[in-house]
Amino acid sequence: MKKTILSGNEAIARGAFEAGVKVASAYPGTPSTEILENVANYPGIDAAWAPNEKVALEVGIGACFGGARALVTMKHVGLNVAADPLFTLSYIGVRGGLVLVVADDPEMHSSQDEQDSRNYAKFAKVPMLEPGDSEEARAFTRLAYEISEKFDTPVLVRTTTRISHGKSIVFPAEPVQGLPEPNLVRDPAKFVMLPANARRRHPLVEKRMLDLAQWSCEQPFNRIEEGKGEVGVITAGISYQYAKEILPDAHILKLGMVHPLPKDLIRSFAARCSTLYVIEELDPFLEEQIQAMGIRVIGKELFPICGELTPGRVQASLEGRETVLSQSTEASLPNRPPNMCPGCSHRGVFYELKRLGAFVTGDIGCYTLAALPPLSAMDSCVCMGAGISNATGLSKVLPPEQRQKVVGVMGDSTFLHTGINSLMDMVYAQAQATVVILDNRTTGMTGRQDNPGTGHSLTGAAAPAVDIETICRALGVRDIQVIDPYDLELTRQTLKDAMARPEPSVVIARRTCMLERRGAAERKLPLFVDADKCVSCKACLKLGCPAIEWNAEAGDKGKAVVNQLLCVGCGVCQQLCKFDALGVHNEK
Amino acid sequence: MKNKVTNILLAGVGGQGTLLASEVLSEALMLGGYDVKKSEIHGMSQRGGSVTSHVRFGSKVYSPLIPEGEADFLFGFELLETMRCLPMLRTGGTVVVNDLKIMPAPVAMGQEVYPADIPAKIASSFPDTVLVNGMDLAMQAGNVRTVNIALLGALSRRLDLAEQHWHQALTGQVPERFLAENLKAFELGRAV
Ligand code: SF4
Ligand code: SF4
């Protein structure tokens, strides 16, 4: 097939297609999201969003038990959610190959922490491949299924943001032929992990890792590139590219499999180098294991453990100097932080929560941006689902007057992800906190993916839609209000009442996301500021709407202006202006 | 001999079509027979934040990120974002920049000031600066949404790549019903 340029995520999707994958399941999470979106375009693959990563993996496991090849994808924090089935699957092994792609985000471009998922491979005792560009992403994904079936193990493929979202040239190959048809096979000694069975499986897991380590010494994915001189580098993934860029003459041992390590290969490589660097992002994962083999390497004593590597950072580290930040030579320029869209329905809710003095235990989504000024209306954010359960914990320890201030906030997708469990517990624990579900009918943050509440599948086909009110009622919540968050008065009054009530209450703020795919979001004529009426009080600026700009030159004290290109006419700012200066634009 | 890699840094604001321009750019370069790598960040940045995209091409490219201070071209979609990326440019590098200001939140809120005279400041350090009025060109092409492709046209004349590859890339990346106006915008830009 013709060469083409693909992102790492697109290339993984291609690799999965070539490998004959039948079922693909995932929860969206940057930078992993596009894998499933691309897989869905290939024929013969049943690709669907799962409500969370644990469910996604369990769906994949089911398919693999049936003898089909399955793909499961997630971001690094998603693997924490899916860790439970992963560890036991390591003991069970597979029937059809199972590959789990996990996308790490060094530098936290859009994540709450920068954990190194390679540790999971070691912890769960499963092999992990790490591609260094898009072509390897394709080839390694395909290869991972062969390894999975050959060694009876799930296989992890790890990417990082620069692989997932980087693009490079790919050479697609023809799909494999002749894979067995899925069927039912009973094998309780393998599939049922009762203690007695699990005890028999554990030695097999240990042996498998030893076999893999030995086997991988002769595989082309672990390769030595001869250089000149005495300097050697052991590296993998994107770090390999930086090493080649900065040390073009060094001998390189490029690891395609980062767990288990090909120890014999490493020993023979190390013997030829007088200086040996380990260049890797995040944890000293390779470094510690190689040191433990008694080989002296230079790693984190030079290279940063925090953030991602760049060619400049590698260069600076080698020279033993501070990394020159690319911005450092410029005078200070105004930052451009991300912001919720003009007309985003979350804005009004956070504005009112702030006014009511709520202590907001938040969650992961577009609405996490409400933590930034001017709204500054989020007081904690840990992980998906935590918005509600953090509120439960807080309300358990606070005195009554403070307890009433606690409000747990999350989106519809997060609610279906792990929020349901949290709300169940809040009711059961009889906590006296308020929950706000920001129901924008999509998974906004990662780019508007469908979820079980939207009534649509990954491919856009109609699907049964979960009814969030009914779920809340079934969990035992007695007080449930559904509001339009564009109506500030209603929002404030409803929140106030809910917060005053000494029982768990749920406020569902429902408005379609401005970016929703099907164009269901309401757009009206842009507003304008009547300069004669504007008294420069700046009340409207407190919303932080990107469409409202301050023109310091107008009048004596400046005036607000509405950017006509951005404004969607939601009218929330109109409700804030006491002077009626914000009017509706008349087209005629 | 050192493998010569050309580095292009694209800078803009989320939602401006920076990413589509970088797609067309890398596709055209691949069609022209180069090795190409491209890197960008999605996610939060799409909500009106700063967006940068690195495109590198040559006979063999390793890092997808441009080494700090080694960009040959800075291709800017907005003035402030272009200014922000100047430290990435090598001495004597070329700037192709859209004459457009988009207020970032702290400026819109009246807390900070949008820097004055950005084009002059850029040109004083980088004499090879081309200021393009992308909006004008896009309107001439008949669709304001073709600004990014008009700008790409302006950049294209400064790269070593035959015109046919650009056309082929545009045809492959732009939806058919918008193709004519995008090709027009590209031509107008190429004449700048
Ligand atoms: S994408 Fe949707 S949820 Fe996110 S900020 Fe924009 S309108 Fe709000
Ligand atoms: S709230 Fe009204 S009066 Fe106050 S600055 Fe805004 S437009 Fe002007």
PDB file of C-alpha atoms in Angstrom, chain A residues 3-5 10 30 34 105 109-111 132-133 161-162 165-169 225 238 240-242 244-246 248 308-313 323-330 333-341 365-366 368-369 373-374 444-448 515 538 541 544-546 548-551 565-566, chain B residues 2 5 7 12-14 23 26-31 33-52 54 56 60-70 78-81 83-88 101-115 118 135 173:
ATOM      1  CA  LYS A   3       2.897   5.493   2.154  1.00  0.00           C
ATOM      2  CA  THR A   4       0.905   8.089   4.020  1.00  0.00           C
ATOM      3  CA  ILE A   5       1.283  10.488   6.952  1.00  0.00           C
ATOM      4  CA  GLU A  10      -4.229   6.841  13.558  1.00  0.00           C
ATOM      5  CA  THR A  30      -6.339  13.026  25.795  1.00  0.00           C
ATOM      6  CA  GLU A  34      -8.449   9.435  18.420  1.00  0.00           C
ATOM      7  CA  ASP A 105       1.068  12.724  28.969  1.00  0.00           C
ATOM      8  CA  HIS A 109      -0.529  19.151  28.441  1.00  0.00           C
ATOM      9  CA  SER A 110      -4.037  18.097  29.427  1.00  0.00           C
ATOM     10  CA  SER A 111      -3.809  15.887  32.495  1.00  0.00           C
ATOM     11  CA  GLY A 132       9.062   5.734  18.654  1.00  0.00           C
ATOM     12  CA  ASP A 133       7.106   7.069  15.667  1.00  0.00           C
ATOM     13  CA  THR A 161       1.649  12.721  23.726  1.00  0.00           C
ATOM     14  CA  ARG A 162       4.348  13.335  21.116  1.00  0.00           C
ATOM     15  CA  HIS A 165      -0.410  13.377  18.336  1.00  0.00           C
ATOM     16  CA  GLY A 166       2.805  13.534  16.323  1.00  0.00           C
ATOM     17  CA  LYS A 167       2.620  12.663  12.655  1.00  0.00           C
ATOM     18  CA  SER A 168       5.145  10.833  10.533  1.00  0.00           C
ATOM     19  CA  ILE A 169       5.241   8.606   7.490  1.00  0.00           C
ATOM     20  CA  GLU A 225      22.464   1.159  15.873  1.00  0.00           C
ATOM     21  CA  ILE A 238      10.130   9.420  21.649  1.00  0.00           C
ATOM     22  CA  TYR A 240      15.115   7.763  20.971  1.00  0.00           C
ATOM     23  CA  GLN A 241      14.393  10.539  18.472  1.00  0.00           C
ATOM     24  CA  TYR A 242      15.879  13.196  20.724  1.00  0.00           C
ATOM     25  CA  LYS A 244      19.491  10.600  17.594  1.00  0.00           C
ATOM     26  CA  GLU A 245      19.078  14.317  17.081  1.00  0.00           C
ATOM     27  CA  ILE A 246      21.484  15.417  19.803  1.00  0.00           C
ATOM     28  CA  PRO A 248      24.168  11.521  16.112  1.00  0.00           C
ATOM     29  CA  GLU A 308       8.745  15.896  28.821  1.00  0.00           C
ATOM     30  CA  LEU A 309      12.104  15.897  27.103  1.00  0.00           C
ATOM     31  CA  THR A 310      12.820  18.131  24.134  1.00  0.00           C
ATOM     32  CA  PRO A 311      15.940  18.279  21.988  1.00  0.00           C
ATOM     33  CA  GLY A 312      16.930  21.404  23.917  1.00  0.00           C
ATOM     34  CA  ARG A 313      16.449  19.775  27.300  1.00  0.00           C
ATOM     35  CA  THR A 323      17.501  24.084  30.218  1.00  0.00           C
ATOM     36  CA  VAL A 324      16.922  27.337  28.440  1.00  0.00           C
ATOM     37  CA  LEU A 325      13.216  27.826  28.424  1.00  0.00           C
ATOM     38  CA  SER A 326      12.112  28.890  24.996  1.00  0.00           C
ATOM     39  CA  GLN A 327      10.215  31.873  26.378  1.00  0.00           C
ATOM     40  CA  SER A 328      12.963  33.236  28.565  1.00  0.00           C
ATOM     41  CA  THR A 329      14.338  35.785  26.142  1.00  0.00           C
ATOM     42  CA  GLU A 330      11.038  37.603  25.663  1.00  0.00           C
ATOM     43  CA  LEU A 333       3.597  38.860  27.240  1.00  0.00           C
ATOM     44  CA  PRO A 334      -0.023  38.389  28.236  1.00  0.00           C
ATOM     45  CA  ASN A 335      -0.822  34.693  28.708  1.00  0.00           C
ATOM     46  CA  ARG A 336      -3.531  33.052  26.701  1.00  0.00           C
ATOM     47  CA  PRO A 337      -5.119  30.520  29.036  1.00  0.00           C
ATOM     48  CA  PRO A 338      -7.794  28.197  27.649  1.00  0.00           C
ATOM     49  CA  ASN A 339     -11.346  29.213  28.447  1.00  0.00           C
ATOM     50  CA  MET A 340     -14.828  27.762  28.330  1.00  0.00           C
ATOM     51  CA  CYS A 341     -16.494  28.560  24.989  1.00  0.00           C
ATOM     52  CA  GLY A 365     -13.873  18.188  32.331  1.00  0.00           C
ATOM     53  CA  CYS A 366     -14.161  21.501  30.496  1.00  0.00           C
ATOM     54  CA  THR A 368     -12.351  22.387  35.489  1.00  0.00           C
ATOM     55  CA  LEU A 369     -11.446  25.618  33.675  1.00  0.00           C
ATOM     56  CA  PRO A 373      -9.961  33.555  37.107  1.00  0.00           C
ATOM     57  CA  PRO A 374     -12.245  35.376  36.862  1.00  0.00           C
ATOM     58  CA  GLY A 444     -16.990  17.995  26.058  1.00  0.00           C
ATOM     59  CA  MET A 445     -13.408  18.065  27.243  1.00  0.00           C
ATOM     60  CA  THR A 446     -11.972  15.422  24.937  1.00  0.00           C
ATOM     61  CA  GLY A 447     -13.807  16.723  21.881  1.00  0.00           C
ATOM     62  CA  ARG A 448     -17.510  15.884  22.210  1.00  0.00           C
ATOM     63  CA  LEU A 515     -19.533  22.292  20.186  1.00  0.00           C
ATOM     64  CA  LYS A 538     -17.184  45.736  34.779  1.00  0.00           C
ATOM     65  CA  LEU A 541     -16.410  40.828  32.900  1.00  0.00           C
ATOM     66  CA  GLY A 544     -14.917  35.527  31.813  1.00  0.00           C
ATOM     67  CA  CYS A 545     -16.817  35.090  28.567  1.00  0.00           C
ATOM     68  CA  PRO A 546     -14.368  35.253  25.625  1.00  0.00           C
ATOM     69  CA  ILE A 548     -16.860  40.242  26.144  1.00  0.00           C
ATOM     70  CA  GLU A 549     -13.833  42.505  25.743  1.00  0.00           C
ATOM     71  CA  TRP A 550     -12.772  45.558  27.658  1.00  0.00           C
ATOM     72  CA  ASN A 551     -12.031  48.598  25.539  1.00  0.00           C
ATOM     73  CA  LEU A 565     -17.732  37.082  15.816  1.00  0.00           C
ATOM     74  CA  LEU A 566     -17.673  35.155  19.087  1.00  0.00           C
TER      75      LEU A 566
ATOM     76  CA  LYS B   2      25.019  17.047   8.147  1.00  0.00           C
ATOM     77  CA  VAL B   5      16.347  19.521   8.169  1.00  0.00           C
ATOM     78  CA  ASN B   7      11.985  23.573  10.638  1.00  0.00           C
ATOM     79  CA  GLY B  12      -1.916  30.602  16.498  1.00  0.00           C
ATOM     80  CA  VAL B  13      -4.988  30.513  18.677  1.00  0.00           C
ATOM     81  CA  GLY B  14      -7.239  27.465  19.161  1.00  0.00           C
ATOM     82  CA  GLU B  23      -1.873  19.024   7.852  1.00  0.00           C
ATOM     83  CA  SER B  26       3.053  18.125   5.914  1.00  0.00           C
ATOM     84  CA  GLU B  27       1.049  16.275   3.285  1.00  0.00           C
ATOM     85  CA  ALA B  28       2.499  18.458   0.529  1.00  0.00           C
ATOM     86  CA  LEU B  29       6.015  17.905   1.845  1.00  0.00           C
ATOM     87  CA  MET B  30       5.525  14.143   1.929  1.00  0.00           C
ATOM     88  CA  LEU B  31       4.203  14.219  -1.647  1.00  0.00           C
ATOM     89  CA  GLY B  33       9.408  13.160  -1.389  1.00  0.00           C
ATOM     90  CA  TYR B  34      10.642  14.451   1.962  1.00  0.00           C
ATOM     91  CA  ASP B  35      10.636  12.700   5.306  1.00  0.00           C
ATOM     92  CA  VAL B  36       8.220  14.727   7.429  1.00  0.00           C
ATOM     93  CA  LYS B  37       7.400  14.878  11.122  1.00  0.00           C
ATOM     94  CA  LYS B  38       4.831  16.997  12.816  1.00  0.00           C
ATOM     95  CA  SER B  39       3.930  17.528  16.433  1.00  0.00           C
ATOM     96  CA  GLU B  40       1.212  19.433  18.171  1.00  0.00           C
ATOM     97  CA  ILE B  41      -0.859  19.474  21.316  1.00  0.00           C
ATOM     98  CA  HIS B  42      -4.622  18.929  21.338  1.00  0.00           C
ATOM     99  CA  GLY B  43      -7.006  19.083  24.239  1.00  0.00           C
ATOM    100  CA  MET B  44      -7.214  22.126  26.457  1.00  0.00           C
ATOM    101  CA  SER B  45      -5.552  24.307  23.824  1.00  0.00           C
ATOM    102  CA  GLN B  46      -8.599  23.991  21.598  1.00  0.00           C
ATOM    103  CA  ARG B  47     -10.591  26.163  23.999  1.00  0.00           C
ATOM    104  CA  GLY B  48      -9.118  29.427  22.723  1.00  0.00           C
ATOM    105  CA  GLY B  49      -5.645  28.832  24.141  1.00  0.00           C
ATOM    106  CA  SER B  50      -2.279  29.118  22.398  1.00  0.00           C
ATOM    107  CA  VAL B  51      -1.636  26.493  19.734  1.00  0.00           C
ATOM    108  CA  THR B  52       1.701  25.615  18.211  1.00  0.00           C
ATOM    109  CA  HIS B  54       6.027  21.850  14.713  1.00  0.00           C
ATOM    110  CA  ARG B  56      10.111  19.379  10.146  1.00  0.00           C
ATOM    111  CA  LYS B  60      15.612  12.031   7.388  1.00  0.00           C
ATOM    112  CA  VAL B  61      13.939  13.603  10.409  1.00  0.00           C
ATOM    113  CA  TYR B  62      14.309  12.265  13.952  1.00  0.00           C
ATOM    114  CA  SER B  63      12.798  14.514  16.616  1.00  0.00           C
ATOM    115  CA  PRO B  64       9.268  15.718  15.881  1.00  0.00           C
ATOM    116  CA  LEU B  65      10.026  18.770  18.020  1.00  0.00           C
ATOM    117  CA  ILE B  66      12.099  21.599  16.618  1.00  0.00           C
ATOM    118  CA  PRO B  67      15.223  22.078  18.721  1.00  0.00           C
ATOM    119  CA  GLU B  68      14.946  25.317  20.687  1.00  0.00           C
ATOM    120  CA  GLY B  69      16.193  28.281  18.683  1.00  0.00           C
ATOM    121  CA  GLU B  70      16.447  26.381  15.397  1.00  0.00           C
ATOM    122  CA  GLU B  78      -2.025  35.753  15.193  1.00  0.00           C
ATOM    123  CA  LEU B  79       0.369  38.539  16.183  1.00  0.00           C
ATOM    124  CA  LEU B  80       0.763  37.949  19.922  1.00  0.00           C
ATOM    125  CA  GLU B  81       1.226  34.197  19.500  1.00  0.00           C
ATOM    126  CA  MET B  83       5.668  37.228  19.152  1.00  0.00           C
ATOM    127  CA  ARG B  84       5.577  34.591  21.891  1.00  0.00           C
ATOM    128  CA  CYS B  85       7.342  32.081  19.671  1.00  0.00           C
ATOM    129  CA  LEU B  86      10.142  34.354  18.444  1.00  0.00           C
ATOM    130  CA  PRO B  87      12.741  32.752  20.772  1.00  0.00           C
ATOM    131  CA  MET B  88      12.278  29.512  18.839  1.00  0.00           C
ATOM    132  CA  LYS B 101      -5.023  40.443  16.860  1.00  0.00           C
ATOM    133  CA  ILE B 102      -7.116  38.147  19.047  1.00  0.00           C
ATOM    134  CA  MET B 103      -7.483  39.329  22.633  1.00  0.00           C
ATOM    135  CA  PRO B 104      -6.457  36.762  25.249  1.00  0.00           C
ATOM    136  CA  ALA B 105      -8.656  36.601  28.369  1.00  0.00           C
ATOM    137  CA  PRO B 106      -6.481  38.757  30.675  1.00  0.00           C
ATOM    138  CA  VAL B 107      -6.497  41.488  28.009  1.00  0.00           C
ATOM    139  CA  ALA B 108     -10.226  41.173  27.354  1.00  0.00           C
ATOM    140  CA  MET B 109     -10.769  41.578  31.083  1.00  0.00           C
ATOM    141  CA  GLY B 110      -8.753  44.763  31.136  1.00  0.00           C
ATOM    142  CA  GLN B 111      -6.034  43.350  33.389  1.00  0.00           C
ATOM    143  CA  GLU B 112      -3.232  43.254  30.870  1.00  0.00           C
ATOM    144  CA  VAL B 113      -2.446  45.162  27.717  1.00  0.00           C
ATOM    145  CA  TYR B 114      -2.056  43.755  24.248  1.00  0.00           C
ATOM    146  CA  PRO B 115       1.483  44.677  23.156  1.00  0.00           C
ATOM    147  CA  ILE B 118       4.109  43.843  17.128  1.00  0.00           C
ATOM    148  CA  MET B 135      -8.610  38.227   6.085  1.00  0.00           C
ATOM    149  CA  GLN B 173      -7.285  17.565   2.769  1.00  0.00           C
TER     150      GLN B 173
END
